[in-house]
Coordinates of C-alpha atoms in Angstrom, one line a residue:
Chain A
M1 CA -13.8 28.6 -17.0
N2 CA -11.6 31.4 -18.1
S3 CA -13.8 34.5 -18.1
K4 CA -11.4 36.7 -20.1
K5 CA -11.9 34.7 -23.3
P6 CA -14.7 35.9 -25.6
M7 CA -18.1 34.2 -25.4
G8 CA -17.9 32.5 -28.8
Q9 CA -14.6 30.9 -28.0
R10 CA -15.8 29.6 -24.7
V11 CA -18.9 28.0 -26.2
K12 CA -16.6 26.4 -28.9
E13 CA -14.3 25.1 -26.2
F14 CA -17.2 23.7 -24.3
V15 CA -18.6 21.9 -27.3
I16 CA -15.2 20.4 -28.1
D17 CA -14.6 19.3 -24.5
Y18 CA -18.1 17.9 -24.4
K19 CA -17.7 15.9 -27.5
R20 CA -14.3 14.6 -26.3
Q21 CA -16.1 13.6 -23.0
W22 CA -19.2 12.1 -24.6
E23 CA -18.6 8.7 -23.0
I24 CA -18.5 10.0 -19.5
Q25 CA -21.3 12.6 -20.2
S26 CA -23.5 9.7 -21.4
M27 CA -23.4 8.4 -17.9
V28 CA -24.7 11.7 -16.4
I29 CA -27.3 12.6 -18.9
P30 CA -29.9 10.0 -17.8
G31 CA -29.7 11.5 -14.3
I32 CA -30.2 15.0 -15.7
I33 CA -33.2 13.9 -17.7
F34 CA -34.6 12.2 -14.6
M35 CA -34.2 15.2 -12.4
I36 CA -35.8 17.5 -15.0
I37 CA -38.8 15.2 -15.4
F38 CA -39.4 13.9 -11.8
C39 CA -38.1 16.8 -9.7
F40 CA -38.3 20.0 -11.7
I41 CA -41.6 19.5 -13.6
P42 CA -43.5 18.8 -10.3
I43 CA -41.9 22.0 -8.9
Y44 CA -43.3 23.8 -11.9
G45 CA -46.6 22.0 -11.2
L46 CA -46.8 23.9 -7.9
T47 CA -48.3 26.7 -10.0
I48 CA -51.7 25.0 -9.7
A49 CA -51.8 26.2 -6.1
F50 CA -52.5 29.6 -7.7
K51 CA -55.0 28.2 -10.3
S52 CA -58.4 26.7 -10.2
Y53 CA -57.7 23.3 -11.5
T54 CA -60.4 20.8 -12.3
V55 CA -60.2 17.3 -13.7
I56 CA -61.0 18.5 -17.3
D57 CA -58.2 21.1 -17.2
T58 CA -54.5 20.7 -18.1
L59 CA -51.9 22.4 -16.1
D60 CA -51.7 25.3 -18.6
S61 CA -55.4 25.7 -19.4
A62 CA -56.5 26.1 -15.8
P63 CA -57.4 29.7 -15.0
W64 CA -55.3 31.7 -12.6
V65 CA -57.0 32.7 -9.4
G66 CA -54.1 34.4 -7.6
L67 CA -54.1 33.8 -3.8
D68 CA -57.8 32.7 -3.6
N69 CA -56.9 29.1 -2.6
F70 CA -54.7 30.4 0.3
R71 CA -57.5 32.7 1.4
I72 CA -59.9 29.7 1.6
I73 CA -57.3 27.7 3.6
L74 CA -57.0 30.4 6.2
S75 CA -60.7 30.2 6.9
D76 CA -60.9 26.4 6.9
K77 CA -61.6 25.0 10.3
Y78 CA -60.4 21.5 9.3
F79 CA -57.1 22.9 8.1
W80 CA -56.5 24.6 11.5
D81 CA -57.4 21.4 13.3
A82 CA -54.8 19.6 11.3
V83 CA -52.3 22.3 12.0
V84 CA -52.9 22.0 15.8
N85 CA -52.6 18.2 15.7
T86 CA -49.4 18.3 13.6
L87 CA -47.8 20.8 15.9
G88 CA -49.0 19.0 19.0
I89 CA -47.7 15.6 17.9
S90 CA -44.5 17.1 16.5
F91 CA -43.7 19.0 19.7
L92 CA -44.3 15.9 21.8
K93 CA -42.0 14.0 19.4
L94 CA -39.4 16.7 19.6
A95 CA -39.5 17.1 23.4
I96 CA -39.3 13.4 24.2
G97 CA -38.2 11.7 21.0
F98 CA -35.2 14.0 20.6
V99 CA -33.7 13.4 24.0
I100 CA -34.2 9.7 24.4
P101 CA -31.8 8.6 21.7
I102 CA -29.1 10.9 23.2
I103 CA -29.6 9.3 26.7
L104 CA -29.8 5.9 25.2
S105 CA -26.6 6.3 23.2
V106 CA -24.8 7.6 26.3
M107 CA -26.0 4.5 28.2
I108 CA -24.9 2.1 25.5
Y109 CA -21.6 3.9 25.2
E110 CA -21.0 3.6 28.9
L111 CA -21.3 -0.2 28.7
S112 CA -17.9 -1.8 28.9
G113 CA -18.5 -3.7 25.7
G114 CA -18.9 -7.4 25.1
R115 CA -22.0 -9.5 24.4
F116 CA -24.6 -7.4 26.3
K117 CA -23.7 -4.2 24.4
K118 CA -24.1 -6.0 21.1
I119 CA -27.5 -7.6 22.1
V120 CA -28.8 -4.2 23.2
Q121 CA -27.8 -2.6 20.0
T122 CA -29.1 -5.3 17.8
I123 CA -32.5 -5.3 19.5
S124 CA -32.9 -1.6 19.7
Y125 CA -32.3 -1.1 15.9
L126 CA -34.8 -3.7 14.9
P127 CA -38.1 -1.8 15.1
H128 CA -36.7 0.8 12.6
F129 CA -37.0 -1.8 9.9
L130 CA -40.7 -2.4 10.5
S131 CA -42.9 -0.5 8.1
W132 CA -45.6 1.8 9.6
I133 CA -48.3 -0.5 8.2
V134 CA -46.8 -3.5 10.1
L135 CA -46.4 -1.5 13.2
G136 CA -49.8 0.0 12.9
G137 CA -51.3 -3.5 12.6
M138 CA -49.3 -4.5 15.7
L139 CA -50.5 -1.5 17.7
I140 CA -54.1 -2.3 16.8
A141 CA -53.6 -5.9 18.0
W142 CA -51.8 -4.8 21.2
F143 CA -54.4 -2.3 22.1
S144 CA -57.4 -4.5 21.2
S145 CA -59.7 -5.4 24.1
S146 CA -58.2 -8.9 24.3
G147 CA -54.7 -7.7 23.5
M148 CA -51.5 -7.4 25.4
F149 CA -51.9 -3.8 26.8
N150 CA -55.2 -4.5 28.4
E151 CA -53.8 -7.7 29.8
I152 CA -50.9 -6.0 31.4
L153 CA -53.0 -3.1 32.8
L154 CA -55.7 -5.6 34.1
N155 CA -53.0 -7.7 35.8
L156 CA -51.5 -4.6 37.4
G157 CA -54.9 -3.5 38.6
I158 CA -54.7 -0.2 36.8
I159 CA -58.0 -0.7 35.0
S160 CA -60.9 -3.0 35.8
K161 CA -62.4 -3.3 32.4
P162 CA -60.6 -3.6 29.0
V163 CA -60.6 -0.4 26.9
N164 CA -59.4 0.2 23.4
I165 CA -57.3 3.3 23.7
L166 CA -57.0 3.6 20.0
L167 CA -60.6 4.7 20.0
D168 CA -59.9 7.4 22.6
A169 CA -59.2 10.6 20.6
N170 CA -57.7 12.3 23.7
K171 CA -54.9 9.7 23.9
Y172 CA -54.0 9.7 20.2
W173 CA -51.2 12.3 20.4
W174 CA -49.5 10.1 23.0
I175 CA -50.0 7.0 21.0
A176 CA -48.5 8.6 17.9
T177 CA -45.5 10.0 19.9
L178 CA -44.7 7.0 21.9
S179 CA -45.0 4.5 19.0
D180 CA -42.7 6.7 17.0
I181 CA -40.2 6.7 19.8
W182 CA -40.5 3.0 20.2
K183 CA -39.7 2.6 16.5
E184 CA -36.9 5.1 16.0
A185 CA -35.1 5.7 19.3
G186 CA -32.7 2.8 18.9
W187 CA -31.9 3.7 15.3
G188 CA -31.3 7.3 16.4
T189 CA -28.4 6.2 18.6
I190 CA -26.2 4.9 15.7
L191 CA -24.9 8.3 14.6
Y192 CA -24.4 9.4 18.2
L193 CA -22.5 6.3 19.0
A194 CA -20.3 6.6 16.0
I195 CA -19.3 10.1 17.0
M196 CA -18.8 9.2 20.6
S197 CA -16.3 6.4 19.5
K198 CA -14.1 9.2 18.2
I199 CA -13.8 11.1 21.5
D200 CA -10.2 11.0 22.7
P201 CA -10.0 8.5 25.6
T202 CA -7.3 10.5 27.4
Y203 CA -10.0 13.0 28.4
Y204 CA -11.7 10.3 30.4
E205 CA -8.4 9.1 32.0
A206 CA -7.6 12.7 33.1
A207 CA -11.0 13.1 34.5
K208 CA -10.7 9.8 36.4
I209 CA -7.4 10.9 38.0
D210 CA -9.2 14.2 39.1
G211 CA -11.8 12.0 40.8
A212 CA -14.7 12.9 38.5
S213 CA -17.7 10.7 38.9
R214 CA -19.2 8.8 35.9
M215 CA -22.1 11.2 35.7
R216 CA -19.7 14.1 35.8
Q217 CA -17.6 12.6 33.0
I218 CA -20.8 12.3 30.8
W219 CA -21.8 15.9 31.6
N220 CA -18.4 17.5 31.1
I221 CA -16.8 15.3 28.4
T222 CA -19.3 13.2 26.4
L223 CA -22.1 15.7 25.9
P224 CA -19.9 18.8 25.0
N225 CA -18.2 16.6 22.4
M226 CA -21.6 15.8 21.0
K227 CA -22.8 19.4 20.7
P228 CA -22.3 19.9 17.0
I229 CA -24.0 16.7 15.9
I230 CA -26.8 17.3 18.3
S231 CA -27.4 20.8 16.9
L232 CA -27.3 19.4 13.3
N233 CA -29.9 16.8 14.2
L234 CA -32.0 19.4 16.0
I235 CA -32.0 21.7 12.9
L236 CA -33.1 18.8 10.7
T237 CA -35.8 17.8 13.1
V238 CA -37.2 21.3 13.5
S239 CA -37.4 21.8 9.8
G240 CA -39.4 18.6 9.5
L241 CA -41.9 19.6 12.2
L242 CA -44.8 20.1 9.9
G243 CA -44.2 17.1 7.8
S244 CA -45.1 14.5 10.3
N245 CA -45.5 10.9 9.3
L246 CA -48.2 10.3 6.8
D247 CA -48.0 6.5 6.8
Q248 CA -48.4 6.5 10.6
T249 CA -51.6 8.6 10.5
L250 CA -53.2 6.7 7.6
V251 CA -52.9 3.4 9.4
L252 CA -53.7 4.6 13.0
M253 CA -56.5 7.1 12.2
N254 CA -60.1 5.8 12.6
S255 CA -63.5 7.4 12.7
Q256 CA -63.3 7.8 16.5
N257 CA -60.0 9.5 16.8
R258 CA -60.0 11.5 13.5
A259 CA -60.5 14.9 15.2
K260 CA -57.1 14.5 17.0
A261 CA -55.3 12.3 14.5
E262 CA -55.6 14.3 11.2
V263 CA -52.3 15.9 10.4
I264 CA -51.5 18.3 7.6
N265 CA -50.1 15.6 5.3
S266 CA -53.1 13.4 5.7
Y267 CA -55.3 16.4 5.1
V268 CA -53.5 17.1 1.9
Y269 CA -53.9 13.5 0.9
R270 CA -57.6 13.5 1.7
M271 CA -58.4 16.9 0.0
G272 CA -56.3 16.0 -3.1
M273 CA -56.6 12.3 -3.7
T274 CA -60.0 11.5 -2.1
Q275 CA -61.9 14.7 -2.8
G276 CA -60.1 15.7 -6.0
D277 CA -59.5 19.3 -4.9
F278 CA -56.0 19.4 -6.5
S279 CA -55.4 23.2 -6.3
Y280 CA -56.5 23.4 -2.7
A281 CA -54.3 20.5 -1.6
T282 CA -51.3 21.8 -3.5
A283 CA -51.7 25.2 -1.9
V284 CA -51.7 23.6 1.6
G285 CA -48.6 21.6 0.6
L286 CA -46.8 24.6 -0.7
G287 CA -47.6 26.6 2.4
V288 CA -46.2 23.9 4.5
S289 CA -43.0 23.7 2.5
I290 CA -42.5 27.4 2.7
V291 CA -42.9 27.4 6.5
S292 CA -40.5 24.4 6.7
V293 CA -37.8 26.3 4.8
I294 CA -38.3 29.3 7.1
L295 CA -38.0 27.0 10.1
L296 CA -34.8 25.4 8.7
I297 CA -33.2 28.7 8.1
S298 CA -34.1 30.2 11.5
A299 CA -33.1 27.0 13.4
N300 CA -29.7 27.2 11.6
K301 CA -29.3 30.9 12.5
V302 CA -30.2 30.2 16.2
S303 CA -27.9 27.2 16.5
S304 CA -25.0 29.1 14.8
K305 CA -25.4 31.8 17.4
L306 CA -25.2 29.2 20.1
N307 CA -22.3 27.4 18.6
D308 CA -19.9 30.5 18.4
N309 CA -21.2 31.6 15.0
Q310 CA -20.2 28.4 13.3
S311 CA -23.1 27.4 11.0
V312 CA -23.7 23.7 11.1
L313 CA -25.4 23.5 7.7
Chain B
M1 CA -4.9 7.3 47.6
N2 CA -6.5 3.9 48.3
R3 CA -9.6 5.6 49.5
T4 CA -10.2 7.5 46.3
V5 CA -9.8 4.4 44.2
A6 CA -12.3 2.6 46.4
K7 CA -14.7 5.5 46.1
E8 CA -14.4 5.6 42.4
D9 CA -15.0 1.9 42.2
L10 CA -18.2 2.1 44.2
D11 CA -19.4 5.0 42.1
S12 CA -18.7 3.1 38.9
R13 CA -20.3 0.0 40.2
I14 CA -23.5 1.7 41.1
F15 CA -23.5 3.5 37.8
N16 CA -23.0 0.3 35.9
T17 CA -25.7 -1.6 37.8
I18 CA -28.3 1.1 37.2
N19 CA -27.2 1.4 33.6
I20 CA -27.6 -2.3 32.9
I21 CA -30.9 -2.5 34.7
L22 CA -32.3 0.4 32.6
L23 CA -31.0 -1.0 29.4
C24 CA -32.5 -4.4 30.2
I25 CA -35.9 -2.6 30.7
C26 CA -35.5 -0.9 27.3
T27 CA -34.8 -4.3 25.7
V28 CA -37.8 -5.9 27.3
I29 CA -40.0 -3.0 26.1
I30 CA -38.9 -3.8 22.6
V31 CA -38.8 -7.6 22.7
V32 CA -42.0 -8.4 24.6
P33 CA -44.5 -6.7 22.2
L34 CA -42.8 -8.3 19.2
W35 CA -42.8 -11.7 20.9
N36 CA -46.5 -11.2 21.7
V37 CA -47.3 -10.6 18.1
V38 CA -45.6 -13.8 17.0
I39 CA -47.2 -15.9 19.8
S40 CA -50.7 -14.3 19.0
S41 CA -50.3 -15.1 15.3
L42 CA -49.8 -18.8 16.3
S43 CA -52.9 -18.8 18.5
S44 CA -56.4 -20.1 17.7
G45 CA -59.3 -17.8 17.2
K46 CA -60.7 -18.9 20.6
A47 CA -57.5 -18.0 22.4
L48 CA -57.4 -14.6 20.7
A49 CA -61.0 -13.8 21.6
E50 CA -60.4 -14.7 25.2
G51 CA -57.0 -13.0 25.4
G52 CA -55.4 -13.4 28.8
F53 CA -51.8 -14.2 27.6
I54 CA -48.7 -12.2 27.1
F55 CA -45.8 -14.5 26.7
W56 CA -47.3 -17.9 25.9
S57 CA -50.6 -18.7 24.2
T58 CA -53.3 -20.8 25.8
D59 CA -54.2 -22.6 22.6
F60 CA -51.7 -22.9 19.7
S61 CA -52.9 -23.4 16.2
L62 CA -51.8 -22.8 12.6
E63 CA -55.2 -21.8 11.4
N64 CA -54.2 -18.2 10.8
Y65 CA -51.4 -19.1 8.6
R66 CA -53.5 -21.6 6.8
A67 CA -56.1 -18.9 6.1
V68 CA -53.4 -16.6 4.8
F69 CA -51.9 -19.1 2.5
N70 CA -55.3 -20.2 1.2
D71 CA -55.8 -16.6 0.0
E72 CA -54.3 -16.5 -3.5
T73 CA -54.2 -12.7 -3.6
I74 CA -51.7 -12.7 -0.7
G75 CA -49.4 -15.1 -2.6
L76 CA -49.6 -12.7 -5.6
A77 CA -48.9 -9.7 -3.3
F78 CA -45.8 -11.5 -2.0
L79 CA -44.6 -12.0 -5.6
V80 CA -45.3 -8.3 -6.4
S81 CA -43.3 -7.3 -3.3
I82 CA -40.4 -9.5 -4.2
A83 CA -40.4 -8.4 -7.9
K84 CA -40.5 -4.7 -7.1
T85 CA -37.9 -5.0 -4.4
F86 CA -35.5 -7.0 -6.6
I87 CA -35.9 -5.0 -9.8
G88 CA -36.1 -1.7 -7.9
V89 CA -32.9 -2.3 -6.0
I90 CA -30.8 -3.4 -9.0
T91 CA -32.0 -0.6 -11.3
H92 CA -31.7 2.0 -8.5
V93 CA -28.1 1.1 -7.5
F94 CA -26.9 0.9 -11.1
F95 CA -28.5 4.2 -12.1
C96 CA -27.1 6.0 -9.1
A97 CA -23.7 4.5 -9.5
M98 CA -23.6 5.5 -13.2
I99 CA -24.4 9.1 -12.3
G100 CA -22.2 9.1 -9.3
Y101 CA -19.3 7.9 -11.4
G102 CA -19.7 10.6 -13.9
L103 CA -19.9 13.3 -11.3
S104 CA -16.9 11.9 -9.4
K105 CA -14.7 13.1 -12.3
K106 CA -13.8 16.7 -11.5
Y107 CA -13.0 17.5 -15.2
I108 CA -16.5 16.7 -16.5
R109 CA -18.0 19.7 -18.2
G110 CA -21.2 21.1 -16.6
R111 CA -20.4 19.5 -13.3
K112 CA -21.3 22.6 -11.2
L113 CA -24.7 22.8 -12.9
Y114 CA -25.5 19.1 -12.4
V115 CA -24.5 19.2 -8.7
A116 CA -26.6 22.3 -8.1
M117 CA -29.6 20.6 -9.7
G118 CA -29.0 17.6 -7.5
V119 CA -28.8 19.6 -4.3
I120 CA -32.1 21.4 -5.2
T121 CA -33.8 18.0 -5.5
M122 CA -32.7 17.2 -1.9
F123 CA -34.5 20.3 -0.5
F124 CA -37.4 21.1 -2.8
S125 CA -40.1 19.0 -4.3
G126 CA -43.4 19.5 -5.9
G127 CA -45.2 17.6 -3.3
M128 CA -48.0 15.0 -3.5
I129 CA -50.4 16.5 -6.0
P130 CA -48.0 17.8 -8.7
T131 CA -46.2 14.5 -8.6
Y132 CA -49.4 12.7 -8.9
L133 CA -50.3 14.7 -12.0
L134 CA -46.9 14.0 -13.5
I135 CA -47.2 10.3 -12.9
K136 CA -50.7 10.4 -14.4
S137 CA -49.6 12.2 -17.5
L138 CA -46.7 9.8 -18.0
G139 CA -49.3 7.0 -18.0
L140 CA -47.7 5.2 -15.1
L141 CA -50.9 4.9 -13.0
N142 CA -51.8 1.3 -12.5
S143 CA -48.5 0.1 -14.0
F144 CA -45.9 -2.0 -12.3
W145 CA -43.2 0.5 -13.5
V146 CA -44.5 3.2 -11.1
Y147 CA -42.7 1.2 -8.4
I148 CA -39.4 1.2 -10.4
I149 CA -39.0 4.4 -12.5
P150 CA -39.7 7.2 -10.0
A151 CA -37.6 5.4 -7.5
L152 CA -34.5 5.1 -9.8
F153 CA -32.7 8.1 -8.5
S154 CA -31.7 9.6 -5.2
Y155 CA -29.2 12.4 -5.1
Y156 CA -28.3 11.3 -1.5
D157 CA -27.2 7.9 -2.8
V158 CA -25.4 9.5 -5.7
V159 CA -23.3 11.6 -3.3
I160 CA -22.4 8.5 -1.2
L161 CA -21.3 6.6 -4.3
M162 CA -19.5 9.7 -5.8
N163 CA -17.4 10.0 -2.6
F164 CA -16.7 6.3 -2.7
F165 CA -15.5 6.4 -6.3
R166 CA -13.2 9.3 -5.5
N167 CA -11.3 7.2 -3.0
V168 CA -10.3 4.7 -5.7
P169 CA -6.7 5.5 -6.8
D170 CA -6.4 7.4 -10.0
S171 CA -3.6 5.2 -11.2
L172 CA -6.0 2.3 -11.8
E173 CA -8.0 4.4 -14.2
E174 CA -4.9 5.8 -15.9
S175 CA -3.4 2.4 -16.6
A176 CA -6.7 1.1 -18.0
K177 CA -6.9 4.1 -20.2
I178 CA -3.4 3.4 -21.5
D179 CA -4.6 -0.1 -22.3
G180 CA -7.3 1.5 -24.5
A181 CA -10.3 1.1 -22.2
G182 CA -13.2 3.6 -22.4
D183 CA -15.0 5.2 -19.5
W184 CA -17.9 2.7 -19.6
R185 CA -15.5 -0.2 -19.6
I186 CA -13.5 1.2 -16.7
F187 CA -16.7 1.9 -14.8
L188 CA -18.1 -1.6 -15.3
K189 CA -14.9 -3.6 -15.1
I190 CA -13.0 -1.7 -12.4
F191 CA -15.1 0.7 -10.4
I192 CA -18.2 -1.5 -9.9
P193 CA -16.3 -4.5 -8.5
L194 CA -14.2 -2.3 -6.3
S195 CA -17.3 -0.5 -4.9
M196 CA -19.3 -3.5 -3.8
P197 CA -19.4 -2.5 -0.1
A198 CA -20.8 0.9 -0.9
M199 CA -23.3 -0.5 -3.4
A200 CA -24.3 -3.2 -1.0
T201 CA -25.1 -0.6 1.7
I202 CA -27.3 1.4 -0.7
A203 CA -28.9 -1.7 -2.0
L204 CA -29.9 -2.9 1.5
F205 CA -31.3 0.5 2.5
N206 CA -33.1 0.9 -0.7
G207 CA -34.4 -2.7 -0.5
V208 CA -35.9 -2.2 2.9
G209 CA -37.4 1.0 1.6
Q210 CA -39.0 -0.8 -1.4
W211 CA -40.2 -3.6 0.7
N212 CA -41.8 -1.3 3.2
D213 CA -43.1 1.2 0.8
F214 CA -46.9 1.6 0.8
M215 CA -47.6 5.2 -0.3
T216 CA -46.7 4.5 -3.9
T217 CA -49.4 1.9 -4.1
K218 CA -51.9 4.0 -2.1
L219 CA -51.4 6.9 -4.5
Y220 CA -50.9 5.4 -7.9
I221 CA -52.3 1.9 -7.9
T222 CA -56.0 0.8 -7.9
D223 CA -55.5 -2.5 -9.7
Q224 CA -55.5 -5.2 -7.0
A225 CA -53.3 -7.5 -9.0
L226 CA -50.4 -5.0 -8.5
Y227 CA -50.8 -4.7 -4.7
P228 CA -47.7 -5.6 -2.7
L229 CA -47.9 -7.2 0.7
Q230 CA -47.9 -3.9 2.6
M231 CA -51.0 -2.7 0.8
K232 CA -52.7 -6.1 1.3
L233 CA -51.9 -5.8 5.0
Y234 CA -53.3 -2.3 5.1
E235 CA -56.5 -3.5 3.5
I236 CA -56.8 -6.2 6.1
I237 CA -56.2 -3.7 8.9
V238 CA -58.8 -1.2 7.6
Q239 CA -61.3 -4.1 7.1
S240 CA -60.8 -5.4 10.6
Q241 CA -61.0 -1.9 12.0
T242 CA -64.4 -1.2 10.4
Q243 CA -65.6 -4.6 11.4
S244 CA -64.7 -4.1 15.0
M245 CA -66.4 -0.7 15.0
Q246 CA -69.6 -2.3 13.6
N247 CA -69.4 -5.2 16.0
I248 CA -68.8 -3.4 19.3
G249 CA -70.3 -6.0 21.6
G250 CA -71.5 -8.0 18.6
S251 CA -70.1 -11.2 17.1
A252 CA -66.5 -11.6 18.3
I253 CA -65.8 -14.6 16.0
I254 CA -65.4 -12.5 12.8
E255 CA -63.3 -10.0 14.6
T256 CA -60.9 -12.6 15.9
T257 CA -60.6 -14.4 12.6
T258 CA -59.6 -11.2 10.8
K259 CA -57.3 -10.3 13.7
G260 CA -55.6 -13.7 13.4
V261 CA -55.2 -13.3 9.6
Q262 CA -53.9 -9.8 10.2
L263 CA -51.3 -11.0 12.7
A264 CA -50.2 -13.8 10.5
T265 CA -49.9 -11.4 7.6
I266 CA -47.8 -9.1 9.7
V267 CA -45.4 -11.9 10.6
I268 CA -45.1 -13.0 6.9
T269 CA -44.6 -9.4 5.8
T270 CA -41.8 -8.8 8.3
L271 CA -40.1 -12.2 8.0
P272 CA -37.9 -11.3 5.0
I273 CA -36.5 -8.3 6.8
V274 CA -35.9 -10.3 10.0
V275 CA -34.1 -13.0 7.9
M276 CA -32.0 -10.3 6.1
Y277 CA -31.4 -8.5 9.4
P278 CA -28.0 -10.1 10.3
I279 CA -26.6 -9.2 6.8
L280 CA -28.2 -5.8 7.0
Q281 CA -26.7 -5.0 10.4
R282 CA -23.1 -5.6 9.1
Y283 CA -23.6 -2.9 6.5
F284 CA -25.9 -0.2 7.9
I285 CA -23.6 1.2 10.5
S286 CA -20.8 1.9 8.0
G287 CA -23.6 3.2 5.6
M288 CA -24.8 5.7 8.2
M289 CA -21.3 7.0 8.5
M290 CA -20.8 7.3 4.8
G291 CA -24.0 9.3 4.6
A292 CA -23.1 11.5 7.5
V293 CA -19.7 12.5 6.1
K294 CA -20.4 14.7 3.1
E295 CA -18.3 17.1 1.3

């Protein structure tokens, strides 16, 4: 710690301290070993994005090819299709899926409490605990020609003949977005509700005396108090734009909707795991992570400008 | 004065009514599809093929569940799911608690480096392929331990536990040290019992994650004997999808049988979570808060 002491003495002190602390150090060491093996070795493994790796190679014996893999990616039509789908679905999820939990949490917050509030909360959290495989299976059942959706639409007279919209590629983006919102919107309210419960109630009392309507109170008290947590959530959502849900795609994608369903992650999975093109798939993955980090940093910059130069991260 | 009160009352009443109506609609949107799945899973193949019901089946039958329970591989998948969840949760929580305890001591040498390493793991990862190559070279492909070992550690959980351990009064540790107890003894006999709420939260989140996890199997397991329920369900879904593609307009019987089995498997796969849900709910709200408040 003390930088004025000579190097040798500092090392010596460190060793003595370390030996004295061996018992507590022995608790941390397994974690360090874990991180080195399972986190840092794969980060080193990213170098195969710059190599031509085949099954017979090891990580070190594969020849370097520089940026060749990236050059191929840029001229790959299927990659760009996946990019378009990822961005399309992510922006729909961002535009709708980001706002709904905020509205929902305000609505729940405005309930006067009691049984109904509890029931609404319990039910709205539940879908979060279903896996995408389970939900995918449910969606397939709901959309099937004898399933619930067709039944409702037939009864309402919207359609005259059952259709399976999961086979309609043009509707896939909406299916992906809306099913994601159905699953996660309620869960998204928890954090907002927790922050809202900390808003000083005297604000509302003062507003009431001034004759502010309920909508006005929400607009001028609740939402401004939520601004920091909303921006934090927005930053995290923006940085995850390119990594949209792999499980969801794998279970909902079929031969009919593939053109609109393939996202970058499922493309990486298909190129790497099914076709064995490890270098190519790693290069795609690396490119996505770099763009994600750039998005994270720029979103943080923008939001700190909007929040009076206070960085949220 | 009276008039403003009345006006405010009216405004509030309209607001409350609209609010409750909208929230009722939201609840219905969530409950009805789930209810429909349960009712459909309890329907005969004939009723499923004809459709025509939303809330109540036209022909109840347990044939779908009988078909599921007659399939031994699903029983085995259930056991794999339980085993990996149970072992996974216990080892994960203990491993994270141990590291979190070590790092909660400000005086520990090398703390800054360890914390920096941990933070890096939260933001950067090698991604799918380098991780696959690592798992392969460790010989974990097609091994039950691939469910347990790579899932041992999460720095996020370490931070939560570390913050929890910090709130335990120092005097407890000091008095134990005077009595001659070592760090391990203090950790096991004092800190673990005191941290049960935090550890239960992490255990429940991790348990749901393990139960629902499907990518680990999809990436690293080809041996059917090691398939958990989620993977089994995925296979049934894929199978029924291809069948219904081939059978467009063709035999509806096969399609509805696999649909019935699929629905029954969905219900069975979800049942443990629904049963645990009341316990879960008590913990996860405080857990979300613990996760949100970081140093």
